[in-house]
PDB file of C-alpha atoms in Angstrom:
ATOM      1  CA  UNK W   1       3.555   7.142  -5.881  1.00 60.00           C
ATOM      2  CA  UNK W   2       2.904   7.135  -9.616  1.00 62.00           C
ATOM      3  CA  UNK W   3       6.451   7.825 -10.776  1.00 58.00           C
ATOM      4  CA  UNK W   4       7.549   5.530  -8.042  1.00 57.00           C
ATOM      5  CA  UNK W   5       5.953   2.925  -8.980  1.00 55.00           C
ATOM      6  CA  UNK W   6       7.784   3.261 -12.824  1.00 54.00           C
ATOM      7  CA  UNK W   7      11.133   2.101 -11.034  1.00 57.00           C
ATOM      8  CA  UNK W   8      12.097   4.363  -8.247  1.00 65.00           C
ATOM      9  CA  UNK W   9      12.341   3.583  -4.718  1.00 81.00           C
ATOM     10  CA  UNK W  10       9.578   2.274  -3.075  1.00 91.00           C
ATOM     11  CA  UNK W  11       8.038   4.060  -0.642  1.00 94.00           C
ATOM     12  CA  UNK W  12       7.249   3.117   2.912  1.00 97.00           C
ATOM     13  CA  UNK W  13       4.443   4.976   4.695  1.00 97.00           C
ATOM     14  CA  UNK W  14       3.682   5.154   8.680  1.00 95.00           C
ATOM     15  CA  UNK W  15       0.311   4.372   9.683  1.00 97.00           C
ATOM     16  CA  UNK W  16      -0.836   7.465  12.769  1.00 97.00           C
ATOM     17  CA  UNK W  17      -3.899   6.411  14.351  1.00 96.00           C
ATOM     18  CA  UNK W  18      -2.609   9.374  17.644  1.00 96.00           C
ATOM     19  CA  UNK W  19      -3.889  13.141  17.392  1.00 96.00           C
ATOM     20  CA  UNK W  20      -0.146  13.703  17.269  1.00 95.00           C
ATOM     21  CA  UNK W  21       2.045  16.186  15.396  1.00 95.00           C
ATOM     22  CA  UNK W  22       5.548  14.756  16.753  1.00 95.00           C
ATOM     23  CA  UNK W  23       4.678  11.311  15.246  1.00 95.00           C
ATOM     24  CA  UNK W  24       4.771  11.913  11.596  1.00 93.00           C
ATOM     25  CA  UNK W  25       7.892  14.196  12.426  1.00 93.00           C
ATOM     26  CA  UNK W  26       9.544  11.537  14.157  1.00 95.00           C
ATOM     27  CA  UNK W  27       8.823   9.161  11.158  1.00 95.00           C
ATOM     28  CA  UNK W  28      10.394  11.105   8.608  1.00 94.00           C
ATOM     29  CA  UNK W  29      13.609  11.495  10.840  1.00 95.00           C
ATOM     30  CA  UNK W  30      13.709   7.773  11.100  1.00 96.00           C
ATOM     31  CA  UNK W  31      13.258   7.621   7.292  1.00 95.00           C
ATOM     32  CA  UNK W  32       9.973   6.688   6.236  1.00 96.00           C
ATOM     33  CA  UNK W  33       8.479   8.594   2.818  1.00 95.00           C
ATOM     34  CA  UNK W  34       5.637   9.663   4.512  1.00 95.00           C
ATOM     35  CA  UNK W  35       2.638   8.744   6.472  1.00 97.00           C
ATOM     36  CA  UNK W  36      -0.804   7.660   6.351  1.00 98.00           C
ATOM     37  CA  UNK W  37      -3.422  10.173   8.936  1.00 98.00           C
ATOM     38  CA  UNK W  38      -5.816   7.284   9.724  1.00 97.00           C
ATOM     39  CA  UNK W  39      -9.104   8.482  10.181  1.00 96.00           C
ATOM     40  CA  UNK W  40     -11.132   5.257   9.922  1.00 94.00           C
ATOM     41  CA  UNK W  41      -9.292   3.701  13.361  1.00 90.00           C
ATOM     42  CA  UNK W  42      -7.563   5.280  16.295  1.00 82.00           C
ATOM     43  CA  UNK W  43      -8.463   8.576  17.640  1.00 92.00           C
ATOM     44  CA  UNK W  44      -7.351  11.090  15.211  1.00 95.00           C
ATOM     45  CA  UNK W  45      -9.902  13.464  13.834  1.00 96.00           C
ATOM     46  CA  UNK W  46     -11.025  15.488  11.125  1.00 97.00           C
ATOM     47  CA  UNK W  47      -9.553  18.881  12.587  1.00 97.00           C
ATOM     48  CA  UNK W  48      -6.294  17.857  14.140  1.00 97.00           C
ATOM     49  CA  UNK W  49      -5.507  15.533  10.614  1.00 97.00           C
ATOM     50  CA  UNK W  50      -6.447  18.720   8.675  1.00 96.00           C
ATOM     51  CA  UNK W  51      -3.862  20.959  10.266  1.00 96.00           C
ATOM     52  CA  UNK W  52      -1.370  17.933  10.600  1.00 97.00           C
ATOM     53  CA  UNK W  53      -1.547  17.970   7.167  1.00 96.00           C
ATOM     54  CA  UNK W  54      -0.802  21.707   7.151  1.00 94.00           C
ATOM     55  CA  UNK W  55       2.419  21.014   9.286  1.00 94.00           C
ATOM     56  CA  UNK W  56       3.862  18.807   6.806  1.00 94.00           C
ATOM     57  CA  UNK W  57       5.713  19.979   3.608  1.00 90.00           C
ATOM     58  CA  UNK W  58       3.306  21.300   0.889  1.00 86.00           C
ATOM     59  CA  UNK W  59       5.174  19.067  -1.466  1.00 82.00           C
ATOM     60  CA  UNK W  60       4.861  16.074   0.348  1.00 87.00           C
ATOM     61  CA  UNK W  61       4.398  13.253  -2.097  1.00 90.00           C
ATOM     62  CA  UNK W  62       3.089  10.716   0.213  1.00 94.00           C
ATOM     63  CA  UNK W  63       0.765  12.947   2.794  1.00 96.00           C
ATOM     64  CA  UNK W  64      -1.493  10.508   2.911  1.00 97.00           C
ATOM     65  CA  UNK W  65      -5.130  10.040   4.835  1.00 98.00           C
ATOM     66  CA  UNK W  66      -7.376   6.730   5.161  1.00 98.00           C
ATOM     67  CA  UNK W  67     -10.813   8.177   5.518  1.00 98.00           C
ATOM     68  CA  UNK W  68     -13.746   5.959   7.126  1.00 96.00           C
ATOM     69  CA  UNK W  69     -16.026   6.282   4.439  1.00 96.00           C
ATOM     70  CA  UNK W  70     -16.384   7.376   0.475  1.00 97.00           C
ATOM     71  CA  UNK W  71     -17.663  11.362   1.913  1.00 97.00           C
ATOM     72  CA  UNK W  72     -17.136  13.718  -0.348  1.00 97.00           C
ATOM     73  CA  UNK W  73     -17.520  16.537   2.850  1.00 96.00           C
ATOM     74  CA  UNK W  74     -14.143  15.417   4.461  1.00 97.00           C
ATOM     75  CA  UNK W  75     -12.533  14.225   1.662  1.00 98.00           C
ATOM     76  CA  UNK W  76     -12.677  17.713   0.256  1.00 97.00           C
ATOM     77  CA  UNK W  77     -11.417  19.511   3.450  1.00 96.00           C
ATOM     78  CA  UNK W  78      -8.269  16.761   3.967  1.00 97.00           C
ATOM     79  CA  UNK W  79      -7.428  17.324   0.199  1.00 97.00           C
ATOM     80  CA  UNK W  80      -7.378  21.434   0.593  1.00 95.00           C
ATOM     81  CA  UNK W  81      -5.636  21.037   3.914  1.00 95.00           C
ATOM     82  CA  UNK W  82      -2.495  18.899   1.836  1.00 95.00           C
ATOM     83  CA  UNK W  83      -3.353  15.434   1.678  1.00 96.00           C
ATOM     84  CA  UNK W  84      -1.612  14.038  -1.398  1.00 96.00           C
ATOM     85  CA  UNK W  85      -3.273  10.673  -1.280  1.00 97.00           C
ATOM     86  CA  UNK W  86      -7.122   9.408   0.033  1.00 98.00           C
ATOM     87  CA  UNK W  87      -7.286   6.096   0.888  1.00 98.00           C
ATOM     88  CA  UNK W  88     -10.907   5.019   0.945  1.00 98.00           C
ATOM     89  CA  UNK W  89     -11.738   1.536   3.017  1.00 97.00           C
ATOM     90  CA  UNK W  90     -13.477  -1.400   1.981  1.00 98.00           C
ATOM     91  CA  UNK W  91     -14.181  -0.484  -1.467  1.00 98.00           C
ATOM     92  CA  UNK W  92     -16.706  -3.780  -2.766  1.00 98.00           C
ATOM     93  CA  UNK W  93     -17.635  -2.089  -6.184  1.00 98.00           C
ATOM     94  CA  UNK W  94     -17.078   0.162  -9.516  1.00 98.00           C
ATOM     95  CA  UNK W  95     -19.856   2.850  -8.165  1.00 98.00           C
ATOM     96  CA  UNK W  96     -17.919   2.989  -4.801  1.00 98.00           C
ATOM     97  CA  UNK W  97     -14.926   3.592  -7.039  1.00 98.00           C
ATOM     98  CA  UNK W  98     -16.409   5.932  -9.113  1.00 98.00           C
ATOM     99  CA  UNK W  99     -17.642   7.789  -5.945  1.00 98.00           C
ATOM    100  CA  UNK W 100     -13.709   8.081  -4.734  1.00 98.00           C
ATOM    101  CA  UNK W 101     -12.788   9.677  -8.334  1.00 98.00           C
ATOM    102  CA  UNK W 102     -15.435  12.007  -7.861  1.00 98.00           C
ATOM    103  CA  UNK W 103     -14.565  13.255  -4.549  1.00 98.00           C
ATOM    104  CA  UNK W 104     -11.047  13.534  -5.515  1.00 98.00           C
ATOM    105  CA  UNK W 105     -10.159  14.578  -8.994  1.00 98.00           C
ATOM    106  CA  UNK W 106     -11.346  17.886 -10.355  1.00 97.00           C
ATOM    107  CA  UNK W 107     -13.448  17.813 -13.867  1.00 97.00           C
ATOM    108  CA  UNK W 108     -13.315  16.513 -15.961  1.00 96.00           C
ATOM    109  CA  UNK W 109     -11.982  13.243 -13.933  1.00 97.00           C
ATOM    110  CA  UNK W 110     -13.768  14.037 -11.010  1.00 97.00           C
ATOM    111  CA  UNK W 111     -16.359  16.665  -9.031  1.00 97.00           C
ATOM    112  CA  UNK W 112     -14.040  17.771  -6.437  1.00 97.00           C
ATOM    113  CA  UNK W 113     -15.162  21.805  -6.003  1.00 94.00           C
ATOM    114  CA  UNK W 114     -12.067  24.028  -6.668  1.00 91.00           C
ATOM    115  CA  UNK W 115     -11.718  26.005  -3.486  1.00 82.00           C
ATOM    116  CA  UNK W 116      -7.842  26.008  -2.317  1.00 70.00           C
ATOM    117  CA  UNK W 117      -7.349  26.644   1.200  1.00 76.00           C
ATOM    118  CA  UNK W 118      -3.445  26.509   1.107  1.00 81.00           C
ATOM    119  CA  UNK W 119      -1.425  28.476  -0.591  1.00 83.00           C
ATOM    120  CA  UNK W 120       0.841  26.937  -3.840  1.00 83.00           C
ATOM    121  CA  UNK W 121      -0.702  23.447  -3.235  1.00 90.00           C
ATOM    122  CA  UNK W 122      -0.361  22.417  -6.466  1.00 92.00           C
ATOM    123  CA  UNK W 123       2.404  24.055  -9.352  1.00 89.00           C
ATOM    124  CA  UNK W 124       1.065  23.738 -12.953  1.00 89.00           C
ATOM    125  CA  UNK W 125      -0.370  25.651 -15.868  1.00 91.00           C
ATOM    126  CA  UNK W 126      -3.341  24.273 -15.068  1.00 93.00           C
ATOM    127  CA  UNK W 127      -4.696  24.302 -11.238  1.00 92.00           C
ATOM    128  CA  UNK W 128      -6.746  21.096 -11.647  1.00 93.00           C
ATOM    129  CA  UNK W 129      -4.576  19.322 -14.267  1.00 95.00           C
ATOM    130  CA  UNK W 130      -1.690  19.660 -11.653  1.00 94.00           C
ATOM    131  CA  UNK W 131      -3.679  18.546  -8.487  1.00 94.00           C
ATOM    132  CA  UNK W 132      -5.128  15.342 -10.373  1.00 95.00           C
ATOM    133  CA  UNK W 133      -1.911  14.581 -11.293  1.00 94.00           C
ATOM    134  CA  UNK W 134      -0.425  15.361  -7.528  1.00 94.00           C
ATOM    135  CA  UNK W 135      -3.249  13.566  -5.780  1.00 96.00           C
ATOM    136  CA  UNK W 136      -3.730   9.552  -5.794  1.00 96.00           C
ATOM    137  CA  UNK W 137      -7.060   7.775  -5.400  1.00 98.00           C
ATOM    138  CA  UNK W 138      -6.420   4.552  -3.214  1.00 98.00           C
ATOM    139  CA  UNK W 139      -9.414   2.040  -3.198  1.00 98.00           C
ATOM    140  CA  UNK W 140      -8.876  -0.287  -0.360  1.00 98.00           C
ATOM    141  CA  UNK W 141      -9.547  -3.888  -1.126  1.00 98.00           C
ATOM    142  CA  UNK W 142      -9.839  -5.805   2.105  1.00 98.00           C
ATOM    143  CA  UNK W 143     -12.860  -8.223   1.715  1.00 98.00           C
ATOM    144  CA  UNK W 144     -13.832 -11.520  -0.146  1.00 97.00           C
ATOM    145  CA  UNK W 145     -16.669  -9.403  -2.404  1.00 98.00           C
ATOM    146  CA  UNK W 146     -13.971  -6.606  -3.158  1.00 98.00           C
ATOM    147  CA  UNK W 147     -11.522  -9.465  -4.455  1.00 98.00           C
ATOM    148  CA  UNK W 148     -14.272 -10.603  -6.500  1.00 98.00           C
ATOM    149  CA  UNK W 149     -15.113  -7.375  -7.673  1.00 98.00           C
ATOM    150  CA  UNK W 150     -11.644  -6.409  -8.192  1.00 98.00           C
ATOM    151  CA  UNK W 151     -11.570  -6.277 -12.027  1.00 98.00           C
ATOM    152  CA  UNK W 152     -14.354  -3.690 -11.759  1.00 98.00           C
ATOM    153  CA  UNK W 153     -12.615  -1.708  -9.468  1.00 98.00           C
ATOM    154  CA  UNK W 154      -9.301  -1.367 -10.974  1.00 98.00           C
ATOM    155  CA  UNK W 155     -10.316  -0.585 -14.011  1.00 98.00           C
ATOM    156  CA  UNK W 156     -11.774   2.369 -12.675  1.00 98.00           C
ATOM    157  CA  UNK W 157     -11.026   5.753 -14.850  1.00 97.00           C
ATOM    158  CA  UNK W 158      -9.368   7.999 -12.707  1.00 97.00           C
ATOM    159  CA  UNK W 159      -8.442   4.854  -9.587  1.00 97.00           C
ATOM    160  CA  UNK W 160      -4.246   5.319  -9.147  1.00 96.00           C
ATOM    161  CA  UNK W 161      -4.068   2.999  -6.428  1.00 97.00           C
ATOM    162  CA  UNK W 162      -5.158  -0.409  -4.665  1.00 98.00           C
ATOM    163  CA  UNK W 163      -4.095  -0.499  -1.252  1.00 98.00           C
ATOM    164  CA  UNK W 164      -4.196  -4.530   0.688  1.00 98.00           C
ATOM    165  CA  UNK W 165      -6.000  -4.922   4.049  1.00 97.00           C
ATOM    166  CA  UNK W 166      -4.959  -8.298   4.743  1.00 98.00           C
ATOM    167  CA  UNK W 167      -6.271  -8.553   8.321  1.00 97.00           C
ATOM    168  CA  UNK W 168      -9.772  -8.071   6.804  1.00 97.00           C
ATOM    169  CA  UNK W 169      -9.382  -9.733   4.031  1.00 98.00           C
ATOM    170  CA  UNK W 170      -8.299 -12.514   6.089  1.00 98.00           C
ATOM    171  CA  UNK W 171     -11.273 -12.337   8.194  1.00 98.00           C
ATOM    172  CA  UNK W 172     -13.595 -12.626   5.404  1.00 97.00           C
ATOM    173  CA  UNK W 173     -12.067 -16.130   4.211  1.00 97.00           C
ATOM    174  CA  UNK W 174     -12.801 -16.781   8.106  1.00 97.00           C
ATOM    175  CA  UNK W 175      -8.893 -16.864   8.945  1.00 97.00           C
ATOM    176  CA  UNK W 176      -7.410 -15.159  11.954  1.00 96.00           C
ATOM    177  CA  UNK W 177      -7.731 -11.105  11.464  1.00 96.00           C
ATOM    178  CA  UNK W 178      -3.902 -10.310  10.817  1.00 95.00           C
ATOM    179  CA  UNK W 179      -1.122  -9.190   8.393  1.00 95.00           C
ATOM    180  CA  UNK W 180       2.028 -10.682   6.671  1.00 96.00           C
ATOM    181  CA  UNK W 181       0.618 -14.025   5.311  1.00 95.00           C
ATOM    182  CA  UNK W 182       2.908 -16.079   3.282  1.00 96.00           C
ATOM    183  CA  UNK W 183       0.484 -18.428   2.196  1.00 96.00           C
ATOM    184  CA  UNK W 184      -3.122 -19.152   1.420  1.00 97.00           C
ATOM    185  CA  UNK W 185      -5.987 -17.358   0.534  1.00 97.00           C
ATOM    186  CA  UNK W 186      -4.381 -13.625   1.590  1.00 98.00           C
ATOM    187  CA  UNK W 187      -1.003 -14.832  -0.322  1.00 98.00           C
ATOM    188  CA  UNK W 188      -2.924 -15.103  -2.983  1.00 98.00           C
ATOM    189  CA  UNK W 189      -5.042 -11.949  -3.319  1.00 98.00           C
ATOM    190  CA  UNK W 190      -1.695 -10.452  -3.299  1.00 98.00           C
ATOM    191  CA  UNK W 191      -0.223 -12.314  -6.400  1.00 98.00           C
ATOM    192  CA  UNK W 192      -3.707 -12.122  -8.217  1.00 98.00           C
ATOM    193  CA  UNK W 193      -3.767  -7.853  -7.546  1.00 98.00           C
ATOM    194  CA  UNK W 194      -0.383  -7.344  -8.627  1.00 98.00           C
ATOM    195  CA  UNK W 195      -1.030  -9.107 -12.141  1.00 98.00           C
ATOM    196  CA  UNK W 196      -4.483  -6.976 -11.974  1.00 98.00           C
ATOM    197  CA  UNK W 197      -3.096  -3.870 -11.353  1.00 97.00           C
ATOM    198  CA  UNK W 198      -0.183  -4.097 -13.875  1.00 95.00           C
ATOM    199  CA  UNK W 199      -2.484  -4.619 -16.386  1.00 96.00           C
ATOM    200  CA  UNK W 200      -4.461  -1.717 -16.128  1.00 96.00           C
ATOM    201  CA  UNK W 201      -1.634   0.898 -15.183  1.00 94.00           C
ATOM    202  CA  UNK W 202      -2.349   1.495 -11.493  1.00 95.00           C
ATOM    203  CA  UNK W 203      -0.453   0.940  -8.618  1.00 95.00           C
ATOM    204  CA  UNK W 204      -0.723  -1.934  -5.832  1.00 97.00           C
ATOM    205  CA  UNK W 205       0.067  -1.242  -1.938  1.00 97.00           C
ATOM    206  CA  UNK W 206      -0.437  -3.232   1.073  1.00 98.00           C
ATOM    207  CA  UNK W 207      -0.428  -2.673   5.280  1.00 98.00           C
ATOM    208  CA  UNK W 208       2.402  -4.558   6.552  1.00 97.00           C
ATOM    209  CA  UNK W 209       3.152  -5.175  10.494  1.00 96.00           C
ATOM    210  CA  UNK W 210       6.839  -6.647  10.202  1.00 96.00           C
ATOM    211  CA  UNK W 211      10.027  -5.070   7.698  1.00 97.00           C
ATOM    212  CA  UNK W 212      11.389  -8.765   6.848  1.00 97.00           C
ATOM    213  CA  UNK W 213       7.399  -9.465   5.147  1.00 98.00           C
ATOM    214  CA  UNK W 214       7.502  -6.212   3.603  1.00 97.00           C
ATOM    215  CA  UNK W 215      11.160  -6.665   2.530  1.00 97.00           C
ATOM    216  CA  UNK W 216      10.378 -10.213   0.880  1.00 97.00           C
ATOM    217  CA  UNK W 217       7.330  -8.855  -1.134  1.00 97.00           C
ATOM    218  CA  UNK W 218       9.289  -5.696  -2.686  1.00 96.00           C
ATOM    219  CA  UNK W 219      12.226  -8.595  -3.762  1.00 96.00           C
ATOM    220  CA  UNK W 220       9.885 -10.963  -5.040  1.00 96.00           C
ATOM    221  CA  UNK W 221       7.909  -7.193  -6.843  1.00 95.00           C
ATOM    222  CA  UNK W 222       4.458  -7.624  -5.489  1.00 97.00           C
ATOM    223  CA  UNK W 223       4.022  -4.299  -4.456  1.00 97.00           C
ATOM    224  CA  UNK W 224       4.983  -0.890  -5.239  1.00 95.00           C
ATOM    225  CA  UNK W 225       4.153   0.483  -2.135  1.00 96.00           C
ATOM    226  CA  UNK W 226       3.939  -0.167   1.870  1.00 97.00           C
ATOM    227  CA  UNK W 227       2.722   1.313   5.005  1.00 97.00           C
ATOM    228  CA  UNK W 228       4.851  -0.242   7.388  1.00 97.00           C
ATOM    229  CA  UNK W 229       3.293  -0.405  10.863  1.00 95.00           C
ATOM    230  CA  UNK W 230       1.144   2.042  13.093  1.00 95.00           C
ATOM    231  CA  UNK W 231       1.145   3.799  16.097  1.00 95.00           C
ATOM    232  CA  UNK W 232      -0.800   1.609  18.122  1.00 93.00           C
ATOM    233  CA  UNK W 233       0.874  -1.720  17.604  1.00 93.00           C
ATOM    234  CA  UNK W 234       4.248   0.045  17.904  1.00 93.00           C
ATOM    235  CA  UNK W 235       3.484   1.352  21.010  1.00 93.00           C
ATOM    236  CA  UNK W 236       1.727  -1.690  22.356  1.00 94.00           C
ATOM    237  CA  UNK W 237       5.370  -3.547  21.103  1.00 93.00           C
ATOM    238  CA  UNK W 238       7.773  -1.200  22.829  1.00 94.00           C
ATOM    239  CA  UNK W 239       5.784  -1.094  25.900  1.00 94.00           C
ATOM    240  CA  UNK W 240       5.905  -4.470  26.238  1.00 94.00           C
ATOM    241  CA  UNK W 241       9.986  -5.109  24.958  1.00 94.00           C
ATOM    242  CA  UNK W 242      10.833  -2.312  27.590  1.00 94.00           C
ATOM    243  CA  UNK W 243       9.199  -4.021  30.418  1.00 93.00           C
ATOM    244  CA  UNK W 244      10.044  -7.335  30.196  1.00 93.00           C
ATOM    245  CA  UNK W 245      13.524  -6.332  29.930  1.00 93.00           C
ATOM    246  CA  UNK W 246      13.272  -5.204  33.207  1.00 91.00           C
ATOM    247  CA  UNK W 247      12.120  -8.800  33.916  1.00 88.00           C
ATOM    248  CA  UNK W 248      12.020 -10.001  37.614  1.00 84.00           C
ATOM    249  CA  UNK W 249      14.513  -6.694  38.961  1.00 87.00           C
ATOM    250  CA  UNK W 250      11.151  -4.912  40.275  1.00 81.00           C
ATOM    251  CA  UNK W 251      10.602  -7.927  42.701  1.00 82.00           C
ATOM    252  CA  UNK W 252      14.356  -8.337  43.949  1.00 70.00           C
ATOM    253  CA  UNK W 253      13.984  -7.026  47.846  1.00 62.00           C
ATOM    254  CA  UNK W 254      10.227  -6.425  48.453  1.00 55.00           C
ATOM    255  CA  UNK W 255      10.106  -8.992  51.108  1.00 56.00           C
ATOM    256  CA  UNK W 256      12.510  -7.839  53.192  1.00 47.00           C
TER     257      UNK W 256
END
């Protein structure tokens, strides 16, 4: 994400909410950069994330995981099982921050305990050097208080990453809980994070539900990042495509 974000392509993550190894298979094949295990909704777990972690390429650059809370406990065990990337959720201040650099940068950054659990995770001189550099720490922004706080949080030693939660976000200004706004308040955070974060030299990233939205904000260089869509909605969306093409053809006959 780091050297992406210095004029590379951008990468576009999958959001998997489904205790599913196929998924994040199937989303590579399709040609997303990686995906994000989502731990804070949905019905994936600690143990089946962990060894869908282990199933993807050690390498990885964008193995990502949203946990549901700043714990260092299964932070620790995602990170040692591959995650390249821990995205922490409604981060509202610099000690929540801090917290997140703890739990995911060895010293001197961080606290994270040195205890690999799979083999050649990270290739440097220097074990922790290396995995500081390979992981990045996402705070989630995704309330009114963490907007207002946002200055704080970026500038954040050790933070690599802001990641968007507009349907949040959006709920907090008391507007309709969803993604892809174009204008107002939402709109706005965006613009106001991406001059934030390219002052202090961290990255900015942002859920997006649609590929035109998340097509105009890379042209227009809001973001560096995107996870494009999860599991659930897309589901939910071909479900419902596929059976109203069907239309009225289950009804033609059943009265006679």
């Amino acid at each position: 994400m780091k050297a992406s974000a210095l004029g590379g392509p951008r990468p576009v993550l999958f959001h998997q909410a489904l205790p599913s190894f196929s998924e994040s298979e199937w989303a590579a094949a399709a040609g997303y950069d990686g995906v994000i295990l989502d731990l804070q909704h949905g019905e994936l777990g600690l143990e089946t994330a962990c060894m869908i972690l282990r199933s993807l390429p050690r390498a990885g650059a964008y193995s990502y995981a949203r946990v549901g809370a700043i714990d260092a406990g299964p932070i620790l065990r995602l990170l040692d099982s591959g995650a390249r990337g821990i995205i922490a959720p409604t981060v509202e201040s610099r000690e929540q921050t801090e917290a997140l650099v703890a739990a995911t940068k060895y010293l001197p950054v961080g606290n994270r305990s040195i205890g690999p659990s799979r083999p050649g995770l990270y290739v440097g001189d220097s074990y922790p050097d290396a995995g500081n550099l390979a992981v990045s720490t996402i705070a989630q922004i995704e309330t009114r208080v963490g907007l207002e706080r946002a200055e704080e949080i970026v500038s954040t030693p050790g933070l690599d990453s802001i990641y968007i939660g507009p349907a949040d976000l959006a709920a907090s200004y008391g507007l309709p809980a969803r993604g892809d706004w174009e204008d107002g308040p939402v709109r706005d955070a965006i613009v106001y994070l991406r001059e934030l974060t390219t002052a202090h030299g961290v990255t900015l990233g942002i859920y997006s539900g649609q590929p035109a939205y998340t097509a105009a904000l890379f042209a227009d260089g809001l973001v560096d990042y995107a996870g494009l869509g999860i599991d659930l909605v897309l589901l939910n969306r071909s479900f419902q495509d596929t059976i109203s093409a069907l239309g009225s053809a289950r009804s033609i006959g059943s009265d006679s």
